[in-house]
Amino acid sequence: MKIVIATKNRHKFTEISCSLAGIEGISLVSLNDFPNAPDVIEDGETFEENAVKKASEIAEYIGLPAMADDSGIVVDALDGRPGVLSARYGGPGLDDGGRNRLLLGEVRGVPPQGRTARFVCVIAVAFPGGGHHTSRGECAGCIADEMSGTHGFGYDPIFFLPEYGKTMAEIPLEEKNRISHRARAIEGMRTILAGMTGGTG
Ligand code: ITT
């Protein structure tokens, strides 16, 4: 079975395709192979709603099963913000560095025990004609005092992992791919896909 990975984020594509490589009976295709695919409007209130919407609209358009990830960072001191708005937080003028600086400013002065946060990822696979499955993963940490590290993307430089004493951007990508929210969601997705193809995952 061919599955389109419905993301325009190349970091996500790499993380998902590396982690799902080798499942018997599944081959993964990039959205880059379908340059006219529509931009899906992410207006859901939950990660689940957005992931299912992205996967379903692309599956319908392309006529192949499609897999999408909706993810973001949830900061307790900010009542869960940026959450589903993580990619667009602070408006279209900001890049990853600008969003990180914005978030650091918002939690400035919050003591260490109040800086808890988590990365959340929901992966959905949807089928042309209807039907879908979802898998959710979370990774707990806290917001660092400053940006540090160059690996990964997005909020990785400010996401501190107490058990490593490092940010997500300071650990190697292979390690991130073992412990991240996306890794955990993918693990559940492997089981779902293996069940569909009769493979061993
Ligand atoms: P697609 O919708 O095309 O998949 P996107 O980057 O717009 O790409 P989302 O709408 O799911 O994806 O937004 C997720 C944002 O959350 C992403 O842009 C990052 O800012 C942040 N994020 C998600 N996963 C992350 C990770 O593993 N490390 C750091 N930041 C992450």
PDB file of C-alpha atoms and ligand atoms in Angstrom:
ATOM      1  CA  MET A   1       0.000   0.000   0.000  1.00  0.00           C
ATOM      2  CA  LYS A   2       1.232   3.487  -0.950  1.00  0.00           C
ATOM      3  CA  ILE A   3       0.724   6.218   1.679  1.00  0.00           C
ATOM      4  CA  VAL A   4       1.265   9.936   1.053  1.00  0.00           C
ATOM      5  CA  ILE A   5       2.931  11.739   3.958  1.00  0.00           C
ATOM      6  CA  ALA A   6       0.817  14.906   3.934  1.00  0.00           C
ATOM      7  CA  THR A   7       3.175  17.486   5.401  1.00  0.00           C
ATOM      8  CA  LYS A   8       4.953  20.477   3.921  1.00  0.00           C
ATOM      9  CA  ASN A   9       7.372  20.508   6.880  1.00  0.00           C
ATOM     10  CA  ARG A  10      10.530  18.710   5.676  1.00  0.00           C
ATOM     11  CA  HIS A  11      11.720  18.021   9.255  1.00  0.00           C
ATOM     12  CA  LYS A  12       8.471  16.206  10.005  1.00  0.00           C
ATOM     13  CA  PHE A  13       8.723  14.277   6.730  1.00  0.00           C
ATOM     14  CA  THR A  14      12.234  13.090   7.632  1.00  0.00           C
ATOM     15  CA  GLU A  15      11.254  12.098  11.176  1.00  0.00           C
ATOM     16  CA  ILE A  16       8.114  10.236  10.042  1.00  0.00           C
ATOM     17  CA  SER A  17       9.631   8.489   7.018  1.00  0.00           C
ATOM     18  CA  CYS A  18      12.773   7.388   8.956  1.00  0.00           C
ATOM     19  CA  SER A  19      10.643   6.007  11.760  1.00  0.00           C
ATOM     20  CA  LEU A  20       8.158   4.180   9.499  1.00  0.00           C
ATOM     21  CA  ALA A  21      10.775   2.790   7.104  1.00  0.00           C
ATOM     22  CA  GLY A  22      10.744  -0.941   6.751  1.00  0.00           C
ATOM     23  CA  ILE A  23       7.100  -1.776   7.487  1.00  0.00           C
ATOM     24  CA  GLU A  24       6.311  -4.655   5.216  1.00  0.00           C
ATOM     25  CA  GLY A  25       3.763  -3.831   2.507  1.00  0.00           C
ATOM     26  CA  ILE A  26       3.922  -0.019   2.959  1.00  0.00           C
ATOM     27  CA  SER A  27       5.700   2.504   0.740  1.00  0.00           C
ATOM     28  CA  LEU A  28       5.794   6.186   1.633  1.00  0.00           C
ATOM     29  CA  VAL A  29       5.400   9.014  -0.871  1.00  0.00           C
ATOM     30  CA  SER A  30       6.139  12.702  -0.291  1.00  0.00           C
ATOM     31  CA  LEU A  31       3.629  15.510  -0.836  1.00  0.00           C
ATOM     32  CA  ASN A  32       6.385  17.072  -3.004  1.00  0.00           C
ATOM     33  CA  ASP A  33       5.362  14.533  -5.667  1.00  0.00           C
ATOM     34  CA  PHE A  34       1.971  16.316  -5.809  1.00  0.00           C
ATOM     35  CA  PRO A  35       2.857  20.011  -6.158  1.00  0.00           C
ATOM     36  CA  ASN A  36      -0.757  21.003  -6.878  1.00  0.00           C
ATOM     37  CA  ALA A  37      -2.142  19.474  -3.687  1.00  0.00           C
ATOM     38  CA  PRO A  38      -4.256  22.049  -1.823  1.00  0.00           C
ATOM     39  CA  ASP A  39      -3.186  23.848   1.354  1.00  0.00           C
ATOM     40  CA  VAL A  40      -5.457  22.489   4.061  1.00  0.00           C
ATOM     41  CA  ILE A  41      -6.834  25.153   6.423  1.00  0.00           C
ATOM     42  CA  GLU A  42      -6.033  24.107   9.975  1.00  0.00           C
ATOM     43  CA  ASP A  43      -9.013  25.552  11.834  1.00  0.00           C
ATOM     44  CA  GLY A  44      -9.713  22.703  14.275  1.00  0.00           C
ATOM     45  CA  GLU A  45      -9.718  23.230  18.034  1.00  0.00           C
ATOM     46  CA  THR A  46      -7.756  20.053  18.759  1.00  0.00           C
ATOM     47  CA  PHE A  47      -4.669  18.332  17.361  1.00  0.00           C
ATOM     48  CA  GLU A  48      -6.918  15.363  16.480  1.00  0.00           C
ATOM     49  CA  GLU A  49      -9.340  17.484  14.421  1.00  0.00           C
ATOM     50  CA  ASN A  50      -6.515  19.115  12.454  1.00  0.00           C
ATOM     51  CA  ALA A  51      -4.604  15.892  11.812  1.00  0.00           C
ATOM     52  CA  VAL A  52      -7.731  14.114  10.525  1.00  0.00           C
ATOM     53  CA  LYS A  53      -8.682  17.129   8.391  1.00  0.00           C
ATOM     54  CA  LYS A  54      -5.214  17.345   6.774  1.00  0.00           C
ATOM     55  CA  ALA A  55      -5.038  13.591   6.111  1.00  0.00           C
ATOM     56  CA  SER A  56      -8.640  13.322   4.799  1.00  0.00           C
ATOM     57  CA  GLU A  57      -8.496  16.284   2.405  1.00  0.00           C
ATOM     58  CA  ILE A  58      -5.197  15.110   0.907  1.00  0.00           C
ATOM     59  CA  ALA A  59      -6.408  11.484   0.637  1.00  0.00           C
ATOM     60  CA  GLU A  60      -9.547  12.679  -1.172  1.00  0.00           C
ATOM     61  CA  TYR A  61      -7.566  14.957  -3.522  1.00  0.00           C
ATOM     62  CA  ILE A  62      -4.810  12.483  -4.410  1.00  0.00           C
ATOM     63  CA  GLY A  63      -6.832   9.281  -4.288  1.00  0.00           C
ATOM     64  CA  LEU A  64      -4.334   7.473  -2.034  1.00  0.00           C
ATOM     65  CA  PRO A  65      -4.278   6.878   1.736  1.00  0.00           C
ATOM     66  CA  ALA A  66      -2.646   9.913   3.385  1.00  0.00           C
ATOM     67  CA  MET A  67      -0.936  10.414   6.730  1.00  0.00           C
ATOM     68  CA  ALA A  68      -0.772  13.788   8.482  1.00  0.00           C
ATOM     69  CA  ASP A  69       0.706  15.042  11.731  1.00  0.00           C
ATOM     70  CA  ASP A  70      -0.652  17.913  13.778  1.00  0.00           C
ATOM     71  CA  SER A  71       1.637  18.862  16.582  1.00  0.00           C
ATOM     72  CA  GLY A  72       2.697  21.678  18.848  1.00  0.00           C
ATOM     73  CA  ILE A  73       3.872  22.781  22.240  1.00  0.00           C
ATOM     74  CA  VAL A  74       1.520  23.168  25.224  1.00  0.00           C
ATOM     75  CA  VAL A  75       2.820  25.477  27.992  1.00  0.00           C
ATOM     76  CA  ASP A  76       1.098  25.191  31.376  1.00  0.00           C
ATOM     77  CA  ALA A  77       1.956  28.750  32.518  1.00  0.00           C
ATOM     78  CA  LEU A  78       0.261  30.052  29.341  1.00  0.00           C
ATOM     79  CA  ASP A  79      -2.967  28.055  29.848  1.00  0.00           C
ATOM     80  CA  GLY A  80      -1.908  25.603  27.141  1.00  0.00           C
ATOM     81  CA  ARG A  81      -0.813  28.128  24.510  1.00  0.00           C
ATOM     82  CA  PRO A  82       0.498  28.032  21.797  1.00  0.00           C
ATOM     83  CA  GLY A  83      -1.139  24.545  21.390  1.00  0.00           C
ATOM     84  CA  VAL A  84      -2.763  24.070  17.979  1.00  0.00           C
ATOM     85  CA  LEU A  85      -1.531  27.548  17.004  1.00  0.00           C
ATOM     86  CA  SER A  86       2.162  26.615  17.476  1.00  0.00           C
ATOM     87  CA  ALA A  87       3.153  26.967  13.799  1.00  0.00           C
ATOM     88  CA  ARG A  88       1.583  30.428  13.506  1.00  0.00           C
ATOM     89  CA  TYR A  89       2.172  31.758  17.032  1.00  0.00           C
ATOM     90  CA  GLY A  90       2.870  35.507  17.044  1.00  0.00           C
ATOM     91  CA  GLY A  91       1.680  35.981  13.458  1.00  0.00           C
ATOM     92  CA  PRO A  92       3.098  35.390   9.988  1.00  0.00           C
ATOM     93  CA  GLY A  93       6.085  37.756  10.397  1.00  0.00           C
ATOM     94  CA  LEU A  94       7.881  35.442  12.837  1.00  0.00           C
ATOM     95  CA  ASP A  95      10.275  32.595  12.068  1.00  0.00           C
ATOM     96  CA  ASP A  96      11.158  29.771  14.496  1.00  0.00           C
ATOM     97  CA  GLY A  97      13.678  32.016  16.310  1.00  0.00           C
ATOM     98  CA  GLY A  98      11.116  34.809  16.646  1.00  0.00           C
ATOM     99  CA  ARG A  99       8.481  32.427  18.033  1.00  0.00           C
ATOM    100  CA  ASN A 100      10.982  31.042  20.540  1.00  0.00           C
ATOM    101  CA  ARG A 101      11.923  34.548  21.696  1.00  0.00           C
ATOM    102  CA  LEU A 102       8.233  35.464  22.019  1.00  0.00           C
ATOM    103  CA  LEU A 103       7.523  32.405  24.150  1.00  0.00           C
ATOM    104  CA  LEU A 104      10.626  32.938  26.321  1.00  0.00           C
ATOM    105  CA  GLY A 105       9.468  36.520  26.954  1.00  0.00           C
ATOM    106  CA  GLU A 106       6.005  35.312  27.959  1.00  0.00           C
ATOM    107  CA  VAL A 107       7.362  32.983  30.650  1.00  0.00           C
ATOM    108  CA  ARG A 108      10.130  35.316  31.849  1.00  0.00           C
ATOM    109  CA  GLY A 109      10.028  35.446  35.652  1.00  0.00           C
ATOM    110  CA  VAL A 110       8.039  32.198  35.962  1.00  0.00           C
ATOM    111  CA  PRO A 111       9.957  30.007  38.458  1.00  0.00           C
ATOM    112  CA  PRO A 112      11.376  26.625  37.313  1.00  0.00           C
ATOM    113  CA  GLN A 113       8.572  24.530  38.833  1.00  0.00           C
ATOM    114  CA  GLY A 114       5.975  26.582  36.915  1.00  0.00           C
ATOM    115  CA  ARG A 115       7.685  26.222  33.509  1.00  0.00           C
ATOM    116  CA  THR A 116       6.319  22.772  32.697  1.00  0.00           C
ATOM    117  CA  ALA A 117       5.328  22.096  29.072  1.00  0.00           C
ATOM    118  CA  ARG A 118       4.755  19.244  26.695  1.00  0.00           C
ATOM    119  CA  PHE A 119       5.074  18.526  23.029  1.00  0.00           C
ATOM    120  CA  VAL A 120       1.971  16.843  21.600  1.00  0.00           C
ATOM    121  CA  CYS A 121       1.660  15.032  18.277  1.00  0.00           C
ATOM    122  CA  VAL A 122      -1.380  13.393  16.709  1.00  0.00           C
ATOM    123  CA  ILE A 123      -0.829  11.368  13.557  1.00  0.00           C
ATOM    124  CA  ALA A 124      -3.825  10.460  11.409  1.00  0.00           C
ATOM    125  CA  VAL A 125      -4.084   8.123   8.458  1.00  0.00           C
ATOM    126  CA  ALA A 126      -7.141   8.658   6.252  1.00  0.00           C
ATOM    127  CA  PHE A 127      -8.501   6.856   3.215  1.00  0.00           C
ATOM    128  CA  PRO A 128     -10.046   8.134  -0.012  1.00  0.00           C
ATOM    129  CA  GLY A 129     -13.787   7.614   0.327  1.00  0.00           C
ATOM    130  CA  GLY A 130     -13.704   7.951   4.115  1.00  0.00           C
ATOM    131  CA  GLY A 131     -12.425   6.351   7.307  1.00  0.00           C
ATOM    132  CA  HIS A 132      -9.408   7.196   9.450  1.00  0.00           C
ATOM    133  CA  HIS A 133      -7.273   6.146  12.434  1.00  0.00           C
ATOM    134  CA  THR A 134      -5.322   8.375  14.843  1.00  0.00           C
ATOM    135  CA  SER A 135      -2.432   7.916  17.251  1.00  0.00           C
ATOM    136  CA  ARG A 136      -1.318  10.447  19.923  1.00  0.00           C
ATOM    137  CA  GLY A 137       2.066  10.909  21.580  1.00  0.00           C
ATOM    138  CA  GLU A 138       3.328  13.360  24.212  1.00  0.00           C
ATOM    139  CA  CYS A 139       6.747  14.309  25.542  1.00  0.00           C
ATOM    140  CA  ALA A 140       7.062  16.175  28.871  1.00  0.00           C
ATOM    141  CA  GLY A 141       9.670  18.833  29.634  1.00  0.00           C
ATOM    142  CA  CYS A 142       9.883  22.490  30.580  1.00  0.00           C
ATOM    143  CA  ILE A 143      10.696  25.830  29.018  1.00  0.00           C
ATOM    144  CA  ALA A 144      14.402  26.698  29.258  1.00  0.00           C
ATOM    145  CA  ASP A 145      15.692  30.175  30.218  1.00  0.00           C
ATOM    146  CA  GLU A 146      17.252  30.673  26.804  1.00  0.00           C
ATOM    147  CA  MET A 147      17.593  29.020  23.382  1.00  0.00           C
ATOM    148  CA  SER A 148      20.252  26.353  23.100  1.00  0.00           C
ATOM    149  CA  GLY A 149      21.211  23.761  20.456  1.00  0.00           C
ATOM    150  CA  THR A 150      20.984  23.487  16.688  1.00  0.00           C
ATOM    151  CA  HIS A 151      19.338  20.100  15.996  1.00  0.00           C
ATOM    152  CA  GLY A 152      15.678  19.540  15.184  1.00  0.00           C
ATOM    153  CA  PHE A 153      13.342  22.457  14.432  1.00  0.00           C
ATOM    154  CA  GLY A 154      10.611  24.688  15.834  1.00  0.00           C
ATOM    155  CA  TYR A 155      10.575  24.958  19.616  1.00  0.00           C
ATOM    156  CA  ASP A 156      13.324  22.336  20.163  1.00  0.00           C
ATOM    157  CA  PRO A 157      15.945  24.953  21.301  1.00  0.00           C
ATOM    158  CA  ILE A 158      13.767  26.088  24.242  1.00  0.00           C
ATOM    159  CA  PHE A 159      12.329  22.681  25.224  1.00  0.00           C
ATOM    160  CA  PHE A 160      14.390  21.453  28.173  1.00  0.00           C
ATOM    161  CA  LEU A 161      14.436  17.731  28.996  1.00  0.00           C
ATOM    162  CA  PRO A 162      15.264  17.426  32.744  1.00  0.00           C
ATOM    163  CA  GLU A 163      16.351  13.766  32.433  1.00  0.00           C
ATOM    164  CA  TYR A 164      19.037  14.753  29.865  1.00  0.00           C
ATOM    165  CA  GLY A 165      19.927  18.176  31.316  1.00  0.00           C
ATOM    166  CA  LYS A 166      19.707  19.413  27.696  1.00  0.00           C
ATOM    167  CA  THR A 167      17.238  20.940  25.291  1.00  0.00           C
ATOM    168  CA  MET A 168      15.645  18.861  22.529  1.00  0.00           C
ATOM    169  CA  ALA A 169      17.890  20.764  20.061  1.00  0.00           C
ATOM    170  CA  GLU A 170      21.039  19.643  21.922  1.00  0.00           C
ATOM    171  CA  ILE A 171      20.413  15.902  21.685  1.00  0.00           C
ATOM    172  CA  PRO A 172      21.146  14.000  18.446  1.00  0.00           C
ATOM    173  CA  LEU A 173      18.234  13.556  16.036  1.00  0.00           C
ATOM    174  CA  GLU A 174      18.409   9.751  16.469  1.00  0.00           C
ATOM    175  CA  GLU A 175      17.781  10.249  20.190  1.00  0.00           C
ATOM    176  CA  LYS A 176      14.932  12.707  19.547  1.00  0.00           C
ATOM    177  CA  ASN A 177      13.437  10.111  17.200  1.00  0.00           C
ATOM    178  CA  ARG A 178      13.380   7.637  20.109  1.00  0.00           C
ATOM    179  CA  ILE A 179      11.782   9.797  22.805  1.00  0.00           C
ATOM    180  CA  SER A 180       9.761  12.539  21.105  1.00  0.00           C
ATOM    181  CA  HIS A 181       6.006  13.082  20.983  1.00  0.00           C
ATOM    182  CA  ARG A 182       6.197  12.223  17.268  1.00  0.00           C
ATOM    183  CA  ALA A 183       8.143   8.999  17.956  1.00  0.00           C
ATOM    184  CA  ARG A 184       5.458   7.943  20.428  1.00  0.00           C
ATOM    185  CA  ALA A 185       2.603   8.743  18.042  1.00  0.00           C
ATOM    186  CA  ILE A 186       4.425   6.900  15.252  1.00  0.00           C
ATOM    187  CA  GLU A 187       4.834   3.841  17.467  1.00  0.00           C
ATOM    188  CA  GLY A 188       1.038   3.614  17.778  1.00  0.00           C
ATOM    189  CA  MET A 189       0.693   4.225  14.041  1.00  0.00           C
ATOM    190  CA  ARG A 190       3.112   1.351  13.277  1.00  0.00           C
ATOM    191  CA  THR A 191       0.783  -0.994  15.147  1.00  0.00           C
ATOM    192  CA  ILE A 192      -2.258   0.347  13.263  1.00  0.00           C
ATOM    193  CA  LEU A 193      -0.499  -0.027   9.874  1.00  0.00           C
ATOM    194  CA  ALA A 194       0.807  -3.488  10.687  1.00  0.00           C
ATOM    195  CA  GLY A 195      -2.754  -4.502  11.590  1.00  0.00           C
ATOM    196  CA  MET A 196      -4.000  -3.195   8.230  1.00  0.00           C
ATOM    197  CA  THR A 197      -1.358  -4.925   6.120  1.00  0.00           C
ATOM    198  CA  GLY A 198      -1.024  -8.088   8.183  1.00  0.00           C
ATOM    199  CA  GLY A 199       2.680  -7.234   8.666  1.00  0.00           C
ATOM    200  CA  THR A 200       4.709  -7.366  11.878  1.00  0.00           C
ATOM    201  CA  GLY A 201       5.302  -3.607  12.132  1.00  0.00           C
TER     202      GLY A 201
HETATM  203  P1  ITT B   1       2.297  20.722   8.171  1.00  0.00           P
HETATM  204  O1  ITT B   1       0.992  21.292   8.673  1.00  0.00           O
HETATM  205  O2  ITT B   1       2.478  20.879   6.682  1.00  0.00           O
HETATM  206  O3  ITT B   1       2.514  19.293   8.610  1.00  0.00           O
HETATM  207  P2  ITT B   1       3.489  22.589  10.042  1.00  0.00           P
HETATM  208  O4  ITT B   1       4.907  22.896  10.454  1.00  0.00           O
HETATM  209  O5  ITT B   1       2.597  23.757   9.697  1.00  0.00           O
HETATM  210  O6  ITT B   1       3.527  21.528   8.836  1.00  0.00           O
HETATM  211  P3  ITT B   1       1.751  22.035  12.329  1.00  0.00           P
HETATM  212  O7  ITT B   1       0.627  22.855  11.838  1.00  0.00           O
HETATM  213  O8  ITT B   1       1.438  20.673  12.913  1.00  0.00           O
HETATM  214  O9  ITT B   1       2.851  21.745  11.188  1.00  0.00           O
HETATM  215  O10 ITT B   1       2.558  22.891  13.396  1.00  0.00           O
HETATM  216  C1  ITT B   1       3.419  22.294  14.244  1.00  0.00           C
HETATM  217  C2  ITT B   1       4.341  23.340  14.843  1.00  0.00           C
HETATM  218  O11 ITT B   1       4.609  22.935  16.197  1.00  0.00           O
HETATM  219  C3  ITT B   1       5.686  23.345  14.104  1.00  0.00           C
HETATM  220  O12 ITT B   1       5.728  24.276  13.061  1.00  0.00           O
HETATM  221  C4  ITT B   1       6.638  23.685  15.256  1.00  0.00           C
HETATM  222  O13 ITT B   1       6.650  25.063  15.487  1.00  0.00           O
HETATM  223  C5  ITT B   1       5.984  22.990  16.461  1.00  0.00           C
HETATM  224  N1  ITT B   1       6.504  21.598  16.579  1.00  0.00           N
HETATM  225  C6  ITT B   1       5.881  20.443  16.217  1.00  0.00           C
HETATM  226  N2  ITT B   1       6.671  19.383  16.401  1.00  0.00           N
HETATM  227  C7  ITT B   1       7.834  19.868  16.876  1.00  0.00           C
HETATM  228  C8  ITT B   1       9.062  19.282  17.217  1.00  0.00           C
HETATM  229  O14 ITT B   1       9.270  17.970  17.083  1.00  0.00           O
HETATM  230  N3  ITT B   1      10.035  20.064  17.663  1.00  0.00           N
HETATM  231  C9  ITT B   1       9.859  21.396  17.766  1.00  0.00           C
HETATM  232  N4  ITT B   1       8.750  22.054  17.430  1.00  0.00           N
HETATM  233  C10 ITT B   1       7.725  21.297  16.989  1.00  0.00           C
END
